[in-house]
Short mmCIF file of C-alpha atoms and ligand atoms in Angstrom, two decimals:
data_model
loop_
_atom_site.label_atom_id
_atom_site.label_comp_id
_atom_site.label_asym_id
_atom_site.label_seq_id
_atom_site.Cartn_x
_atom_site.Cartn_y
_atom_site.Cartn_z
CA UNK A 1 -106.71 -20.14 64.08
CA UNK A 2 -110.17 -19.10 65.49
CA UNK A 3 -108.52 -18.08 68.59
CA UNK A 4 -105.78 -16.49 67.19
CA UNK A 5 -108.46 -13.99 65.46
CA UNK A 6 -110.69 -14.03 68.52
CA UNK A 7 -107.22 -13.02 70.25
CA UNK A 8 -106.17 -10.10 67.72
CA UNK A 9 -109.34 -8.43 67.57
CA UNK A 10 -110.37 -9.15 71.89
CA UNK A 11 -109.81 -5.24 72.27
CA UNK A 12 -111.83 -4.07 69.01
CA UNK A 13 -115.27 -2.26 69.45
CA UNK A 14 -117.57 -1.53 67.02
CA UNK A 15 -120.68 1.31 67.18
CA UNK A 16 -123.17 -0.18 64.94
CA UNK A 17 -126.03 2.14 63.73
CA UNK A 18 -128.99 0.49 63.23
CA UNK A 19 -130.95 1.56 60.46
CA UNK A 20 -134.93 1.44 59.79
CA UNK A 21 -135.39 -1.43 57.84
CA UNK A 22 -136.79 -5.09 57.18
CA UNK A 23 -133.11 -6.27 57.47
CA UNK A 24 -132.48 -4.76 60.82
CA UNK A 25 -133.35 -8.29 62.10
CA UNK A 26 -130.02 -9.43 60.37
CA UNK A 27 -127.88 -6.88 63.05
CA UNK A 28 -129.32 -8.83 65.96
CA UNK A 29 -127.16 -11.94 64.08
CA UNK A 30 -124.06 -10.01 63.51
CA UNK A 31 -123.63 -8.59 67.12
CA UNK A 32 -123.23 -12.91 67.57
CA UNK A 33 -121.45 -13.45 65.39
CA UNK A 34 -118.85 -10.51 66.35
CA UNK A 35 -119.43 -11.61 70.14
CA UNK A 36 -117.94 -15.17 68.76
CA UNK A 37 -115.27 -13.47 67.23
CA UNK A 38 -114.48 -11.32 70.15
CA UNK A 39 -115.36 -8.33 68.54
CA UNK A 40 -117.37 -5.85 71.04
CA UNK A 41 -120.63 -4.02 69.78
CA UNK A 42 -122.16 -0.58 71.19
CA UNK A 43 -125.47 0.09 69.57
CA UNK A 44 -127.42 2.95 68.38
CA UNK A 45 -130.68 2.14 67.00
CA UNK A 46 -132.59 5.16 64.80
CA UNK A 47 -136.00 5.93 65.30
CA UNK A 48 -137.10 3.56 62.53
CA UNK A 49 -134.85 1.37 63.77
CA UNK A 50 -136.97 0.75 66.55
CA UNK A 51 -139.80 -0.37 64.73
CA UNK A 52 -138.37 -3.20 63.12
CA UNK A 53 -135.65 -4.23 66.44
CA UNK A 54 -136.52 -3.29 69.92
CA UNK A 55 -133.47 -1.53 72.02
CA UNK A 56 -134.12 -4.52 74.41
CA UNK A 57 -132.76 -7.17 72.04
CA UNK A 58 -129.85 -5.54 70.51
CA UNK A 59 -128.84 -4.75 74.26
CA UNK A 60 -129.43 -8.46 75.35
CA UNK A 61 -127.08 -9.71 72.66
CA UNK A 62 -124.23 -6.25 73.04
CA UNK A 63 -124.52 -6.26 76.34
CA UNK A 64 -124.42 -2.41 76.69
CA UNK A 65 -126.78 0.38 76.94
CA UNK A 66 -128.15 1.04 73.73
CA UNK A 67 -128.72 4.81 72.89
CA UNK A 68 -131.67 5.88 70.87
CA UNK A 69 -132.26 9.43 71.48
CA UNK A 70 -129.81 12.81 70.32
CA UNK A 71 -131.82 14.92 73.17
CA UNK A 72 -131.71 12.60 75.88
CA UNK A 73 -130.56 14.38 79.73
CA UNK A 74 -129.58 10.85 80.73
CA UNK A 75 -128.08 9.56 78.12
CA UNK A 76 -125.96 12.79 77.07
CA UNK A 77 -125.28 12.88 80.91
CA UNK A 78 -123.61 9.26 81.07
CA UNK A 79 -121.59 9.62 77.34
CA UNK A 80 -122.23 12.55 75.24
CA UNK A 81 -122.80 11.57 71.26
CA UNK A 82 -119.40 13.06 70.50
CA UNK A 83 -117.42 10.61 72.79
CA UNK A 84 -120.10 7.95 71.20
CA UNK A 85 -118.68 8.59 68.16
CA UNK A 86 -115.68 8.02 69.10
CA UNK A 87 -115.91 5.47 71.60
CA UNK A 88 -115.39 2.35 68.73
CA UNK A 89 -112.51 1.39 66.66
CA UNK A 90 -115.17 1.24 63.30
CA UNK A 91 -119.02 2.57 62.97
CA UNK A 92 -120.88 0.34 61.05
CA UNK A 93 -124.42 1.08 59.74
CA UNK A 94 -126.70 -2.58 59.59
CA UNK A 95 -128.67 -1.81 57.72
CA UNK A 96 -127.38 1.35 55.59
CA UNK A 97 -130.68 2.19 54.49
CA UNK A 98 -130.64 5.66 51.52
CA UNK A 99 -132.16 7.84 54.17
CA UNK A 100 -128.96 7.35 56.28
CA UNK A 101 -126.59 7.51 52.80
CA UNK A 102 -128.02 10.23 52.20
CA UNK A 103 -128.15 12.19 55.31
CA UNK A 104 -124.30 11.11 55.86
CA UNK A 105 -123.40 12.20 52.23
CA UNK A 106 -124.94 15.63 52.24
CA UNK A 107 -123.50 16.14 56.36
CA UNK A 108 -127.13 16.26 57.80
CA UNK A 109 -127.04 16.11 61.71
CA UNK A 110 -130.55 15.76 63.29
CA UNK A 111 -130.98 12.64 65.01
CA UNK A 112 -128.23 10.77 67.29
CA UNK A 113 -127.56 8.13 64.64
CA UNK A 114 -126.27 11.18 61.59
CA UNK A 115 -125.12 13.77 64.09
CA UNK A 116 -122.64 10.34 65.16
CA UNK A 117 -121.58 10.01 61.76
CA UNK A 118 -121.00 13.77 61.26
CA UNK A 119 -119.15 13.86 64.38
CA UNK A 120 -116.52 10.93 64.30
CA UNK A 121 -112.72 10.51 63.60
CA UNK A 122 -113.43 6.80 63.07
CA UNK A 123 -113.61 5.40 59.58
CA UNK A 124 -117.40 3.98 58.66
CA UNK A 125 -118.36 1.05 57.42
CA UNK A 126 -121.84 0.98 55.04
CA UNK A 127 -123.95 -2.40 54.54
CA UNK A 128 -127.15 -1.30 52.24
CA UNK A 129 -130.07 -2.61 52.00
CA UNK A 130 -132.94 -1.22 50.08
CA UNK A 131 -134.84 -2.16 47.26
CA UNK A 132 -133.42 -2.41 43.50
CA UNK A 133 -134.84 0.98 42.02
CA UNK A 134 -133.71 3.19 45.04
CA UNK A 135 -129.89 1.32 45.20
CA UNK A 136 -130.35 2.32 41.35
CA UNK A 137 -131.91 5.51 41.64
CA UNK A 138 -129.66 8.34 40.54
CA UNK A 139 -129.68 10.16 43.98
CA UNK A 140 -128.33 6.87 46.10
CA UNK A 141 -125.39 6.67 43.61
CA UNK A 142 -124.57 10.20 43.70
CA UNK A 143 -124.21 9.36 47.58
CA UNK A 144 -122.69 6.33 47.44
CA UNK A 145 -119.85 7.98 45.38
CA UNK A 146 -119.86 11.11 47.74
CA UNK A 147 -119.39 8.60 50.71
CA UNK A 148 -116.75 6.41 49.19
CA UNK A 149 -114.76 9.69 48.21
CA UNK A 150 -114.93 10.65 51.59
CA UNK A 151 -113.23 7.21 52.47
CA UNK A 152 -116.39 5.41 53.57
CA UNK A 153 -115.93 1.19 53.02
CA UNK A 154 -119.45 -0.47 51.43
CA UNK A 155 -119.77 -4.57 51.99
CA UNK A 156 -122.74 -5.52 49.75
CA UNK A 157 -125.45 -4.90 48.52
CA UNK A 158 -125.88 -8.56 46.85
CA UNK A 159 -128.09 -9.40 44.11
CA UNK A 160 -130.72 -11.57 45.28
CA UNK A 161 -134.95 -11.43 46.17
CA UNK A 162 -135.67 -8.85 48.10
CA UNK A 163 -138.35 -8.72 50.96
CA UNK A 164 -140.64 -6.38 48.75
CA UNK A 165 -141.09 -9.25 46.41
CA UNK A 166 -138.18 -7.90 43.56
CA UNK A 167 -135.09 -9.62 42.06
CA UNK A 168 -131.83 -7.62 41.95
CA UNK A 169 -129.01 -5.34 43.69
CA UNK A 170 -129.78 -4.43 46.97
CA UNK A 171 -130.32 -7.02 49.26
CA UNK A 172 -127.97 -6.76 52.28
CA UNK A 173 -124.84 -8.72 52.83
CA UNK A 174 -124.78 -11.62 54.71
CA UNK A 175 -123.61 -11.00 59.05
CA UNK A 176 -120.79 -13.35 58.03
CA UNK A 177 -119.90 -11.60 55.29
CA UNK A 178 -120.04 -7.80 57.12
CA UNK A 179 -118.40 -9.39 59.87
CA UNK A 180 -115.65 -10.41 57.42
CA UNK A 181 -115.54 -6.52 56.37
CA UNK A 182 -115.10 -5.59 59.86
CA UNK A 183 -112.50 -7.60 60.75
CA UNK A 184 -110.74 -6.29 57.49
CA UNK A 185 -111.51 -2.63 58.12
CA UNK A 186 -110.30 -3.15 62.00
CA UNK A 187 -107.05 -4.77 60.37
CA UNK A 188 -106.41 -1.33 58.75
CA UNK A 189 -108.23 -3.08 54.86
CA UNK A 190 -109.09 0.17 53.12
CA UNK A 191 -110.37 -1.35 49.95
CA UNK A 192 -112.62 -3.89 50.62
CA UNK A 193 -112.89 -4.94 46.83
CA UNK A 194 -109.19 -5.68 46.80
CA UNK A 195 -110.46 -8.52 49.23
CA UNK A 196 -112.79 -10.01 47.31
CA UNK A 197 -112.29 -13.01 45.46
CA UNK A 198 -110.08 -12.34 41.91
CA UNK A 199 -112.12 -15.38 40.00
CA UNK A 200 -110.09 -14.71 36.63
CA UNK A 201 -106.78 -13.73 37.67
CA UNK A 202 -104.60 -14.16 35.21
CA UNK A 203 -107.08 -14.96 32.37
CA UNK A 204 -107.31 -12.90 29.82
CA UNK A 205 -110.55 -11.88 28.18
CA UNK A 206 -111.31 -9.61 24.72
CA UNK A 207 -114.32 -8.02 24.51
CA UNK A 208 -116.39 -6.12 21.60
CA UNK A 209 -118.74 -4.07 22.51
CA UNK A 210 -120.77 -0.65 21.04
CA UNK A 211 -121.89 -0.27 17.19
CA UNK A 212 -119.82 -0.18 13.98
CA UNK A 213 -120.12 2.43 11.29
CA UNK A 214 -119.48 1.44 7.71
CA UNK A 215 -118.55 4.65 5.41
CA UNK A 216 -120.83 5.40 2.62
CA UNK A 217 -118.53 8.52 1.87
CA UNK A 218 -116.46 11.04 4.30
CA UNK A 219 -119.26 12.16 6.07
CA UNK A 220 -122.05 9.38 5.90
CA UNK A 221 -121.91 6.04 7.16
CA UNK A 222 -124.31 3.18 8.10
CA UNK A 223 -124.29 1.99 11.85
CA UNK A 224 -127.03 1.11 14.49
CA UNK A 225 -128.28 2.19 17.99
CA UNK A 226 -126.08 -0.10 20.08
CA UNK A 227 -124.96 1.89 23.21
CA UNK A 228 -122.20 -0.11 23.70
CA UNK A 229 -123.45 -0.97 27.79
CA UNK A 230 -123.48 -3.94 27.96
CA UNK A 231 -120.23 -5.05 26.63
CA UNK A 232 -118.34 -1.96 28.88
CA UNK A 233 -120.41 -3.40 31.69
CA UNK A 234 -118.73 -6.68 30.97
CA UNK A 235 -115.73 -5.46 31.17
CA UNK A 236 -116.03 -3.49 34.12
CA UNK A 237 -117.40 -7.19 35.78
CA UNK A 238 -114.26 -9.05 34.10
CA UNK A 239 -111.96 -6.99 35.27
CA UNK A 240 -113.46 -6.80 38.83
CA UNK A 241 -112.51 -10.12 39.02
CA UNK A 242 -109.36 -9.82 38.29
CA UNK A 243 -109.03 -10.45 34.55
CA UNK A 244 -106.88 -8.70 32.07
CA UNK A 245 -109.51 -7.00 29.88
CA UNK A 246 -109.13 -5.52 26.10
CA UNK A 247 -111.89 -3.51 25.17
CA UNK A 248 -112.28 -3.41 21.28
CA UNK A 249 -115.32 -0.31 21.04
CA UNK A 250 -117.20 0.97 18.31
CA UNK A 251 -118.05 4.94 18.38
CA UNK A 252 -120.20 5.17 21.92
CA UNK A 253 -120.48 7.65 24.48
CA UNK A 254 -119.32 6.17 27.53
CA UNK A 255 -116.16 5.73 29.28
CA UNK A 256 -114.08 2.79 29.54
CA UNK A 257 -113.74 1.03 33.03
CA UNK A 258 -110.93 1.97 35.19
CA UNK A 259 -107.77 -1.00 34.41
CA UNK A 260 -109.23 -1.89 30.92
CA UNK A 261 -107.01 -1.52 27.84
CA UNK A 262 -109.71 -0.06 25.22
CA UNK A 263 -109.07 -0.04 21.56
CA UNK A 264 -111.48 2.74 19.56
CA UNK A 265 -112.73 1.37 16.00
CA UNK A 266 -115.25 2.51 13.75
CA UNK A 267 -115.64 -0.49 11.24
CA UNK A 268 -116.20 -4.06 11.47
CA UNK A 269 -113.04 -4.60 9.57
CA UNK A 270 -111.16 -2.32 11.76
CA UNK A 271 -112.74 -4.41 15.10
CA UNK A 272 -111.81 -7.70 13.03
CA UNK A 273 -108.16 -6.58 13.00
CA UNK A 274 -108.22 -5.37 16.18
CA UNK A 275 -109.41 -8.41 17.86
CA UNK A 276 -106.97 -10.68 16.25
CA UNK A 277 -103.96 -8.03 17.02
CA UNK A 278 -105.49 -8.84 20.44
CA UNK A 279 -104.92 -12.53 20.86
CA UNK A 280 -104.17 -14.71 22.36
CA UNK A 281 -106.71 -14.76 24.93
CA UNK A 282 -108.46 -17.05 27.34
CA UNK A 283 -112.36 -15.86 26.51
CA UNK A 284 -113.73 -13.89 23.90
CA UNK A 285 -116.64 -11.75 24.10
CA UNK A 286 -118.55 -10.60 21.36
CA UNK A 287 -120.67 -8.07 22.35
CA UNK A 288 -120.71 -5.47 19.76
CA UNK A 289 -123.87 -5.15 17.21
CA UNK A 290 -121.58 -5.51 14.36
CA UNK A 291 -123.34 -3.79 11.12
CA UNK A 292 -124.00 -6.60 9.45
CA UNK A 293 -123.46 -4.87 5.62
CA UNK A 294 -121.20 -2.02 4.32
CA UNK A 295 -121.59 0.12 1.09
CA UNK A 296 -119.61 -2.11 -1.55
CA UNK A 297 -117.81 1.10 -2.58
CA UNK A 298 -117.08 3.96 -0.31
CA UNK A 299 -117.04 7.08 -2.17
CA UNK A 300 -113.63 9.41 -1.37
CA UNK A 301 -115.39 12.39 -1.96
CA UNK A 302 -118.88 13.52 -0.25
CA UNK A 303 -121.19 12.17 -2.73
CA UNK A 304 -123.29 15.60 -4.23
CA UNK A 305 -126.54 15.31 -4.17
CA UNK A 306 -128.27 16.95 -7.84
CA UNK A 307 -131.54 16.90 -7.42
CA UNK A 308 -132.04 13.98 -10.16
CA UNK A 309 -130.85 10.32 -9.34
CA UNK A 310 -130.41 9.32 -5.93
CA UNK A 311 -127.32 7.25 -5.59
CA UNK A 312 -127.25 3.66 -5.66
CA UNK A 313 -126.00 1.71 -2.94
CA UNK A 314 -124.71 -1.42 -3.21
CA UNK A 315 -124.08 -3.19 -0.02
CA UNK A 316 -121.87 -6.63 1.01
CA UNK A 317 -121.32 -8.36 3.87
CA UNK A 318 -119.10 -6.95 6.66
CA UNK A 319 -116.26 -9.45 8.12
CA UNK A 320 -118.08 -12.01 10.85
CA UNK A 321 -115.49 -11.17 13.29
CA UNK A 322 -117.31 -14.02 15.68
CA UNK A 323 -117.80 -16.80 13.22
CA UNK A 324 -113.70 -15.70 12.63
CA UNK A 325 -112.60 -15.88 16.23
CA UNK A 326 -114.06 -19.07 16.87
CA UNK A 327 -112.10 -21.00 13.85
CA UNK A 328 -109.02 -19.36 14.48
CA UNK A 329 -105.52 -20.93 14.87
CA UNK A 330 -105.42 -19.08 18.25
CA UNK A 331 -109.07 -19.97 18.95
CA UNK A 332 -109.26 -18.29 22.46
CA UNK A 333 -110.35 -21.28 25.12
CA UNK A 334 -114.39 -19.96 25.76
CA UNK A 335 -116.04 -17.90 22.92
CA UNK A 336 -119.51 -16.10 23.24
CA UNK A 337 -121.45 -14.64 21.05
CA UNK A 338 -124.68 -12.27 21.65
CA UNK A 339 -127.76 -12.99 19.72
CA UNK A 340 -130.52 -9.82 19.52
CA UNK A 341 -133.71 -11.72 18.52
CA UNK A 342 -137.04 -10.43 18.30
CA UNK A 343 -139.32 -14.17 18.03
CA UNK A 344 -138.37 -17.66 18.55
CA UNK A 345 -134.97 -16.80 20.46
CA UNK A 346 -134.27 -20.09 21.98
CA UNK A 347 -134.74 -21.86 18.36
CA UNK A 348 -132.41 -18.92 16.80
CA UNK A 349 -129.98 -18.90 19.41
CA UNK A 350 -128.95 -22.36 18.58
CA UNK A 351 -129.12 -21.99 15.36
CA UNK A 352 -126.73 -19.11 15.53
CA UNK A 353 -124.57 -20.81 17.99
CA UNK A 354 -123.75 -23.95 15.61
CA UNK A 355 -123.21 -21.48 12.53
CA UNK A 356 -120.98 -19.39 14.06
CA UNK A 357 -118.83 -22.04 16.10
CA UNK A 358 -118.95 -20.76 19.50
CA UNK A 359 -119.07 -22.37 23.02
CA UNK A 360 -122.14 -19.96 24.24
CA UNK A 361 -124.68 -17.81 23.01
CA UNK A 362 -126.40 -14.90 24.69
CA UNK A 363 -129.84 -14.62 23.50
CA UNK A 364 -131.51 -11.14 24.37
CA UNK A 365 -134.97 -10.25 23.34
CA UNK A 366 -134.77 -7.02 21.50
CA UNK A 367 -138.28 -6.84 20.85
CA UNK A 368 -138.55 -3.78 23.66
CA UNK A 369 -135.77 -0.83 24.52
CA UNK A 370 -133.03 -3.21 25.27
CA UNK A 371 -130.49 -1.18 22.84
CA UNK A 372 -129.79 2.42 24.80
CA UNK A 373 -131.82 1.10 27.91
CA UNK A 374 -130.57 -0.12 31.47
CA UNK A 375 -132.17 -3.67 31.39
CA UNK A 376 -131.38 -7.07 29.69
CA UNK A 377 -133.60 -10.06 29.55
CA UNK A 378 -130.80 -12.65 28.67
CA UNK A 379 -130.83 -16.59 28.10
CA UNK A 380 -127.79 -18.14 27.98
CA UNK A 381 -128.21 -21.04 25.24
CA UNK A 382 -124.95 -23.78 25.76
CA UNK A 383 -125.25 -27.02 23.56
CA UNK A 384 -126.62 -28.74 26.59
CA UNK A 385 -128.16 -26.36 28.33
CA UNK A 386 -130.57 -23.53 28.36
CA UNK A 387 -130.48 -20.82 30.59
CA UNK A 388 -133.26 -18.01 31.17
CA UNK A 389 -132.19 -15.22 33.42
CA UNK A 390 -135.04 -12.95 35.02
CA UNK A 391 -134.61 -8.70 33.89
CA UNK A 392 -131.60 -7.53 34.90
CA UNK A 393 -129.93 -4.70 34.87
CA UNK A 394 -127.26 -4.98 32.16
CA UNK A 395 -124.55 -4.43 35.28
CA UNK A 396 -126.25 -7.24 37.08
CA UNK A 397 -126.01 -9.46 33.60
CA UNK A 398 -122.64 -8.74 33.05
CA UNK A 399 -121.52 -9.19 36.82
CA UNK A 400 -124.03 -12.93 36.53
CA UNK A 401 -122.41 -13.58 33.12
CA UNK A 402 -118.81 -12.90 34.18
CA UNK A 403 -119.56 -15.35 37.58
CA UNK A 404 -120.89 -17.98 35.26
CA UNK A 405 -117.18 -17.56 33.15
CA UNK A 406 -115.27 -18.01 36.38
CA UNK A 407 -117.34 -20.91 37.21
CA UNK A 408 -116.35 -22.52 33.66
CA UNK A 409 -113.05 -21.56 34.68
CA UNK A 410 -112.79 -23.08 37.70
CA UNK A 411 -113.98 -26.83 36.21
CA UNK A 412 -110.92 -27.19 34.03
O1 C5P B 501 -125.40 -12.94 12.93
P1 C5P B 501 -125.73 -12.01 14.04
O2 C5P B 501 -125.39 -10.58 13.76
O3 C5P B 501 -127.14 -12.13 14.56
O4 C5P B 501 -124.80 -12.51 15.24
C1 C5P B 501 -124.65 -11.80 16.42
C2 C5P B 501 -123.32 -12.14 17.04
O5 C5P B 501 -122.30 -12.15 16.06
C3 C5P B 501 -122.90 -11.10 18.06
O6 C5P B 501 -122.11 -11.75 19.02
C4 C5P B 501 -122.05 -10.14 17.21
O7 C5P B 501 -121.11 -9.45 18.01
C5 C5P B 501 -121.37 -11.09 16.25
N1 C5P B 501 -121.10 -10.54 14.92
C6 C5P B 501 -119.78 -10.39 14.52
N2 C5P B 501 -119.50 -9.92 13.29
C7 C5P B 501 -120.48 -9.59 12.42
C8 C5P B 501 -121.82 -9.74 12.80
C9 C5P B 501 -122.09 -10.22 14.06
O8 C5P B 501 -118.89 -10.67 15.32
N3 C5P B 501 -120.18 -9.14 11.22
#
């Protein structure tokens, strides 16, 4: 089978572009591991490149000139950067650092390595690798978008520590793992994600996720500052691996993931009945920050305000739409609940996870800007087991949490 691969792709070049950073040292690795899979490699290193690889070792392992310089005589002389560019069947940049992104995604041209990937017909293959706040940073995913628009293929980043000492996205994929993304981009692959692995195909998993508002009269209601990103996050990570996602939202200002079936409600007994119109399902996901009380009467008219009594408001307890799910006849197979706790969240989390009846809890600690911000500190409380995750990002959480549900999954 080997062979047969090492057979198909025996014609296939690469041009890799060696980026300026720590995980350069990780190209030397995939030129082997292409050489093994008889995939050719012509280099370019950058100018900060150089200071982390040395042309003489990436040449050692290509065995090829490696080019360096846009205003070389000798170099131009022997193969000029626009036949570079187009020498290869794929240009891949090892690492993709955001000073390359960004150069690519805005069509600057002043060293060999950019005025390449201005200047070729050949699709381009991107595996970042920077640290956690610039993958984040607004600017690198304006470019990342620009480039995948423009049909560029990304492999990676991974979560994982990062050479500066951090935890999170942007640590670059594996050489086995880009060298898997060549071989599909040189089979003609142009969605990478298609390729990977579809963990909950065919599951199907209900989510809640964003505030509830609970009428006081037409035009006032009680509700809460829940953003809803989180539980959209979870879906987006759900349905990236393959599941069939319903999306039952409160009133938030974001927009569902692409493939997710979202159902808009306002109050906790309009989620209830949506989430039970919903099953059966495989896992339910109770994200939303239910309010926890509505006014006892909602007033049809706008109550007037006359300057004398203020209104009483009498207040009752909304629906548990949790504590409901997980004692229902159609009791989807894994329920989770989210806990917001201030103090003692490992104590309160399983308390809360016996009272309401589900299989997991997410504890988060609340007590800073989790609700509106970008970050989660989660633990995930089982009745065996308890699980503290380091600050993620909640895209990170949701991607970890919806791993950890596949895993379940998988021990059936
Ligand atoms: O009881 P508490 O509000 O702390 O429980 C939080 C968990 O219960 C969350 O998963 C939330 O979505 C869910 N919940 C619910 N219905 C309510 C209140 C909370 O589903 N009325």
């Amino acid at each position: 089978m080997a062979d047969k691969v090492k057979d198909e792709m025996s014609d296939k070049r690469i041009l890799l572009i060696i980026g300026g950073g720590i995980a350069a040292y990780k190209s030397l690795l995939l030129i082997r591991v292409l050489a093994k899979r008889g995939i050719q490699t012509r280099a370019i290193l950058t100018r900060a490149g150089t200071e982390f690889v040395t042309p003489l070792s990436v040449g050692a392992l290509s065995g090829d000139k490696v080019y360096t310089d846009l205003f070389s005589l000798s170099d131009e002389a022997e193969m000029g950067h626009i036949e570079l560019s187009r020498s290869a069947d794929l240009v891949v940049v090892v690492p993709a650092t955001a000073d390359l992104m960004a150069k690519a995604a805005n069509g600057l041209a002043n060293d060999l390595a950019s005025t390449t990937l201005l200047a070729t017909d050949k699709r381009v293959l991107y595996a970042p690798a920077m640290n956690v706040r610039m993958w984040e940073n607004a600017a690198t995913v304006r470019n990342v978008e620009t480039l995948r628009a423009d049909g560029a293929l990304f492999v990676g980043p991974e979560e994982g520590d990062m050479a500066c000492g951090e935890f999170g996205y942007g640590r670059m994929a594996e050489p086995e793992t880009i060298a898997d993304a060549i071989e599909s981009a040189l089979a003609g692959v142009t969605d990478l994600d298609a390729m990977k692995p579809k963990s909950l195909a065919g599951k199907h998993v209900l989510i809640t996720a964003g505030p509830t508002r609970e009428p006081i009269d037409p035009v006032r209601y009680l509700s809460n500052h829940s953003s809803g990103k989180q539980g959209y996050a979870l879906a987006l990570a759900c349905a990236d691996l393959g599941a069939k996602v319903s999306l039952v939202s409160g009133p938030v200002d974001l927009t569902p993931p692409h493939g997710v079936e979202i159902i808009n409600v306002e109050t906790a007994q309009d989620m209830l009945k949506a989430c039970e119109s919903a099953l059966p399902c495989d896992v339910f996901i109770s994200v939303a920050a239910v309010a926890d009380w509505r006014p006892r009467n909602t007033g049809i008219q706008k109550i007037k305000k006359d300057g004398k009594a203020v209104p009483p408001l009498e207040l009752e307890e909304t629906p548990d739409i949790l504590k409901t799910l997980s004692s229902h006849k159609n009791r989807p197979t894994l329920v989770i609940g989210f806990a917001a706790e201030t103090n003692d969240i490992i104590p309160h989390a399983q308390a809360k996870l016996a009272k309401k009846g589900c299989d997991w809890i997410v504890a988060n600690d609340v007590s800073g800007d989790v609700m509106g911000g970008d970050e989660n500190t989660m633990i995930l409380v089982q009745t065996d087991n308890v699980d503290p995750w380091p600050k993620l990002s909640k895209r990170e959480a949701a991607e970890r949490l919806a791993a950890k549900i596949a895993a379940h999954f998988s021990k059936l």
